[in-house]
Amino acid sequence: MTATTHSRSTERPAATANGIVMLLIGLVLLILGPVSVAQDPDTAWRVVAGIVAAVIGLLLICGLYSLQPNEGMAILLFGDYRGTDRRTGLRWVLPWYSRKKISLRVRNLTSDKLKVNDRRGNPIEIAANVVWRVEDSAQALFDVDDYQAFVAIQVDTALRDIASHYAYDHGEEGQDSELTLRADAEDVAGRLRDELGTRLHAAGLAIDEARLAHLAYSPEIAGVMLRRQQAEAILSARRLIVRGAVAMVENALTDLSERGVVHLDEERKAAMVSNLLVVLCADREAQPVINTGTLYG
């Protein structure tokens, strides 16, 4: 039992000619052939020459094709790849060569929303937008069965792999240095672009840009995760408020002491700190209470 080997194709220029010149020659032959026969239908060699000229003219016209900017034409002879023509305008190749047109323009693909698990095992929905183009027409046409379907499958595969390496968002404290899908979109996009470039290189395709187009928790845990994010935001805000309040109280006590405005013992300092922290950290506006007595009653 012999093992089959996969041969890689490589694009190369095709031997083609200017189509306008061939069109003019073909039209001239198509006109001269019937004219030659009509002038002297009784002369055998003129009849044969006229028919041959008309057939050659028809064959020349059959070899014409046109290419727009960023299009290519792969030329084949009985299944054997002979090169790719990228020159625009009216072109010509021998009529017994078969031709396959391929677009070299930039294309855009938005993947379907995939339900996958992130690094922590949380179910998430993720989708990507990929900008790609054909770089090597021979590889795209002959090394994969359907290069457009190949792109879609590889995008889905790369997305699943990326999601498994990153968490959706930061978790507990101390994990802020961890890269996440939501907070580090540029890093994730760079890794997705590199991975897709590696996967699609075998098909002669190039990735110009790749970014996440959709990212969300799955519906079954979205509500719980939203409440968790809200709680984390509230705790973070409270932490910032308390830190700022402590700094303000510390500055107030230091200024009073340095300027000699008032001399406070430890108990009065504690009372002042308590009152200031209540005022600065409270959700509502403070309601001042005037003490007409002394701190010690």
PDB file of C-alpha atoms in Angstrom, residues 153-273:
ATOM      1  CA  ILE A 153     -13.794  26.777   9.240  1.00  0.00           C
ATOM      2  CA  GLN A 154     -10.361  28.018  10.286  1.00  0.00           C
ATOM      3  CA  VAL A 155     -11.821  31.224  11.749  1.00  0.00           C
ATOM      4  CA  ASP A 156     -14.186  29.166  13.927  1.00  0.00           C
ATOM      5  CA  THR A 157     -11.353  26.866  15.000  1.00  0.00           C
ATOM      6  CA  ALA A 158      -9.038  29.763  15.849  1.00  0.00           C
ATOM      7  CA  LEU A 159     -11.785  31.506  17.850  1.00  0.00           C
ATOM      8  CA  ARG A 160     -12.375  28.403  19.953  1.00  0.00           C
ATOM      9  CA  ASP A 161      -8.649  28.101  20.604  1.00  0.00           C
ATOM     10  CA  ILE A 162      -8.302  31.794  21.535  1.00  0.00           C
ATOM     11  CA  ALA A 163     -11.281  31.650  23.914  1.00  0.00           C
ATOM     12  CA  SER A 164      -9.788  28.666  25.746  1.00  0.00           C
ATOM     13  CA  HIS A 165      -6.571  30.611  26.455  1.00  0.00           C
ATOM     14  CA  TYR A 166      -8.154  33.783  27.878  1.00  0.00           C
ATOM     15  CA  ALA A 167     -10.676  34.540  30.595  1.00  0.00           C
ATOM     16  CA  TYR A 168     -13.647  36.727  29.713  1.00  0.00           C
ATOM     17  CA  ASP A 169     -12.803  39.299  32.383  1.00  0.00           C
ATOM     18  CA  HIS A 170     -10.623  39.810  35.448  1.00  0.00           C
ATOM     19  CA  GLY A 171     -11.582  37.661  38.408  1.00  0.00           C
ATOM     20  CA  GLU A 172     -10.542  38.108  42.007  1.00  0.00           C
ATOM     21  CA  GLU A 173      -8.126  40.761  43.207  1.00  0.00           C
ATOM     22  CA  GLY A 174      -4.525  40.138  42.297  1.00  0.00           C
ATOM     23  CA  GLN A 175      -5.406  38.895  38.801  1.00  0.00           C
ATOM     24  CA  ASP A 176      -5.387  42.302  37.099  1.00  0.00           C
ATOM     25  CA  SER A 177      -2.146  41.423  35.293  1.00  0.00           C
ATOM     26  CA  GLU A 178      -3.891  38.552  33.496  1.00  0.00           C
ATOM     27  CA  LEU A 179      -4.853  39.196  29.865  1.00  0.00           C
ATOM     28  CA  THR A 180      -8.594  38.922  29.265  1.00  0.00           C
ATOM     29  CA  LEU A 181     -10.873  38.940  26.236  1.00  0.00           C
ATOM     30  CA  ARG A 182     -12.783  42.050  27.327  1.00  0.00           C
ATOM     31  CA  ALA A 183     -10.014  44.240  28.710  1.00  0.00           C
ATOM     32  CA  ASP A 184      -7.196  43.371  26.290  1.00  0.00           C
ATOM     33  CA  ALA A 185      -8.899  43.470  22.905  1.00  0.00           C
ATOM     34  CA  GLU A 186      -5.765  44.598  21.033  1.00  0.00           C
ATOM     35  CA  ASP A 187      -3.623  41.742  22.369  1.00  0.00           C
ATOM     36  CA  VAL A 188      -6.363  39.216  21.647  1.00  0.00           C
ATOM     37  CA  ALA A 189      -6.804  40.604  18.118  1.00  0.00           C
ATOM     38  CA  GLY A 190      -3.065  40.343  17.504  1.00  0.00           C
ATOM     39  CA  ARG A 191      -2.946  36.722  18.599  1.00  0.00           C
ATOM     40  CA  LEU A 192      -6.042  35.892  16.536  1.00  0.00           C
ATOM     41  CA  ARG A 193      -4.492  37.526  13.468  1.00  0.00           C
ATOM     42  CA  ASP A 194      -1.208  35.627  13.917  1.00  0.00           C
ATOM     43  CA  GLU A 195      -2.938  32.286  14.448  1.00  0.00           C
ATOM     44  CA  LEU A 196      -5.190  32.742  11.424  1.00  0.00           C
ATOM     45  CA  GLY A 197      -2.212  33.804   9.323  1.00  0.00           C
ATOM     46  CA  THR A 198      -0.438  30.567  10.220  1.00  0.00           C
ATOM     47  CA  ARG A 199      -3.508  28.427   9.555  1.00  0.00           C
ATOM     48  CA  LEU A 200      -4.388  30.041   6.208  1.00  0.00           C
ATOM     49  CA  HIS A 201      -0.853  30.262   4.839  1.00  0.00           C
ATOM     50  CA  ALA A 202      -1.149  26.702   3.536  1.00  0.00           C
ATOM     51  CA  ALA A 203      -4.028  27.830   1.304  1.00  0.00           C
ATOM     52  CA  GLY A 204      -2.196  30.863  -0.087  1.00  0.00           C
ATOM     53  CA  LEU A 205      -4.353  33.299   1.895  1.00  0.00           C
ATOM     54  CA  ALA A 206      -3.264  36.375   3.863  1.00  0.00           C
ATOM     55  CA  ILE A 207      -4.928  38.029   6.873  1.00  0.00           C
ATOM     56  CA  ASP A 208      -4.989  41.838   6.870  1.00  0.00           C
ATOM     57  CA  GLU A 209      -7.019  42.295  10.063  1.00  0.00           C
ATOM     58  CA  ALA A 210      -8.842  40.181  12.627  1.00  0.00           C
ATOM     59  CA  ARG A 211     -10.878  41.484  15.557  1.00  0.00           C
ATOM     60  CA  LEU A 212     -13.575  40.288  17.904  1.00  0.00           C
ATOM     61  CA  ALA A 213     -16.970  41.409  16.603  1.00  0.00           C
ATOM     62  CA  HIS A 214     -19.080  40.038  19.478  1.00  0.00           C
ATOM     63  CA  LEU A 215     -18.256  39.073  23.048  1.00  0.00           C
ATOM     64  CA  ALA A 216     -20.772  38.309  25.793  1.00  0.00           C
ATOM     65  CA  TYR A 217     -21.581  35.807  28.490  1.00  0.00           C
ATOM     66  CA  SER A 218     -24.030  33.100  27.486  1.00  0.00           C
ATOM     67  CA  PRO A 219     -27.663  33.919  28.369  1.00  0.00           C
ATOM     68  CA  GLU A 220     -27.834  31.306  31.142  1.00  0.00           C
ATOM     69  CA  ILE A 221     -25.141  33.069  33.213  1.00  0.00           C
ATOM     70  CA  ALA A 222     -25.356  36.610  31.849  1.00  0.00           C
ATOM     71  CA  GLY A 223     -27.593  37.851  34.706  1.00  0.00           C
ATOM     72  CA  VAL A 224     -25.364  36.420  37.417  1.00  0.00           C
ATOM     73  CA  MET A 225     -22.208  37.786  35.810  1.00  0.00           C
ATOM     74  CA  LEU A 226     -23.801  41.221  35.404  1.00  0.00           C
ATOM     75  CA  ARG A 227     -24.589  41.376  39.116  1.00  0.00           C
ATOM     76  CA  ARG A 228     -21.036  40.256  39.856  1.00  0.00           C
ATOM     77  CA  GLN A 229     -19.599  43.021  37.656  1.00  0.00           C
ATOM     78  CA  GLN A 230     -21.861  45.584  39.320  1.00  0.00           C
ATOM     79  CA  ALA A 231     -20.759  44.411  42.775  1.00  0.00           C
ATOM     80  CA  GLU A 232     -17.096  44.595  41.766  1.00  0.00           C
ATOM     81  CA  ALA A 233     -17.622  48.105  40.410  1.00  0.00           C
ATOM     82  CA  ILE A 234     -19.307  49.220  43.639  1.00  0.00           C
ATOM     83  CA  LEU A 235     -16.540  47.712  45.769  1.00  0.00           C
ATOM     84  CA  SER A 236     -13.887  49.365  43.636  1.00  0.00           C
ATOM     85  CA  ALA A 237     -15.611  52.742  43.925  1.00  0.00           C
ATOM     86  CA  ARG A 238     -15.984  52.351  47.703  1.00  0.00           C
ATOM     87  CA  ARG A 239     -12.345  51.423  48.017  1.00  0.00           C
ATOM     88  CA  LEU A 240     -11.343  54.552  46.123  1.00  0.00           C
ATOM     89  CA  ILE A 241     -13.630  56.755  48.239  1.00  0.00           C
ATOM     90  CA  VAL A 242     -12.283  55.362  51.517  1.00  0.00           C
ATOM     91  CA  ARG A 243      -8.685  55.733  50.355  1.00  0.00           C
ATOM     92  CA  GLY A 244      -9.297  59.350  49.426  1.00  0.00           C
ATOM     93  CA  ALA A 245     -11.160  60.071  52.667  1.00  0.00           C
ATOM     94  CA  VAL A 246      -8.342  58.656  54.784  1.00  0.00           C
ATOM     95  CA  ALA A 247      -5.822  60.831  52.931  1.00  0.00           C
ATOM     96  CA  MET A 248      -7.980  63.943  53.453  1.00  0.00           C
ATOM     97  CA  VAL A 249      -8.398  63.257  57.179  1.00  0.00           C
ATOM     98  CA  GLU A 250      -4.678  62.664  57.556  1.00  0.00           C
ATOM     99  CA  ASN A 251      -3.901  65.958  55.811  1.00  0.00           C
ATOM    100  CA  ALA A 252      -6.431  67.806  57.978  1.00  0.00           C
ATOM    101  CA  LEU A 253      -4.939  66.519  61.232  1.00  0.00           C
ATOM    102  CA  THR A 254      -1.411  67.272  60.037  1.00  0.00           C
ATOM    103  CA  ASP A 255      -2.311  70.846  59.022  1.00  0.00           C
ATOM    104  CA  LEU A 256      -4.101  71.556  62.318  1.00  0.00           C
ATOM    105  CA  SER A 257      -1.151  70.243  64.289  1.00  0.00           C
ATOM    106  CA  GLU A 258       1.512  72.088  62.291  1.00  0.00           C
ATOM    107  CA  ARG A 259      -0.311  75.435  62.334  1.00  0.00           C
ATOM    108  CA  GLY A 260      -1.163  75.184  66.020  1.00  0.00           C
ATOM    109  CA  VAL A 261      -4.823  75.971  65.373  1.00  0.00           C
ATOM    110  CA  VAL A 262      -5.975  73.516  67.996  1.00  0.00           C
ATOM    111  CA  HIS A 263      -4.351  70.909  70.204  1.00  0.00           C
ATOM    112  CA  LEU A 264      -6.162  67.579  70.261  1.00  0.00           C
ATOM    113  CA  ASP A 265      -5.545  64.596  72.462  1.00  0.00           C
ATOM    114  CA  GLU A 266      -5.849  61.068  71.102  1.00  0.00           C
ATOM    115  CA  GLU A 267      -9.500  60.690  72.042  1.00  0.00           C
ATOM    116  CA  ARG A 268     -10.511  63.919  70.292  1.00  0.00           C
ATOM    117  CA  LYS A 269      -8.437  62.980  67.270  1.00  0.00           C
ATOM    118  CA  ALA A 270     -10.285  59.659  67.120  1.00  0.00           C
ATOM    119  CA  ALA A 271     -13.639  61.448  67.332  1.00  0.00           C
ATOM    120  CA  MET A 272     -12.628  63.895  64.597  1.00  0.00           C
ATOM    121  CA  VAL A 273     -11.422  61.089  62.358  1.00  0.00           C
TER     122      VAL A 273
END
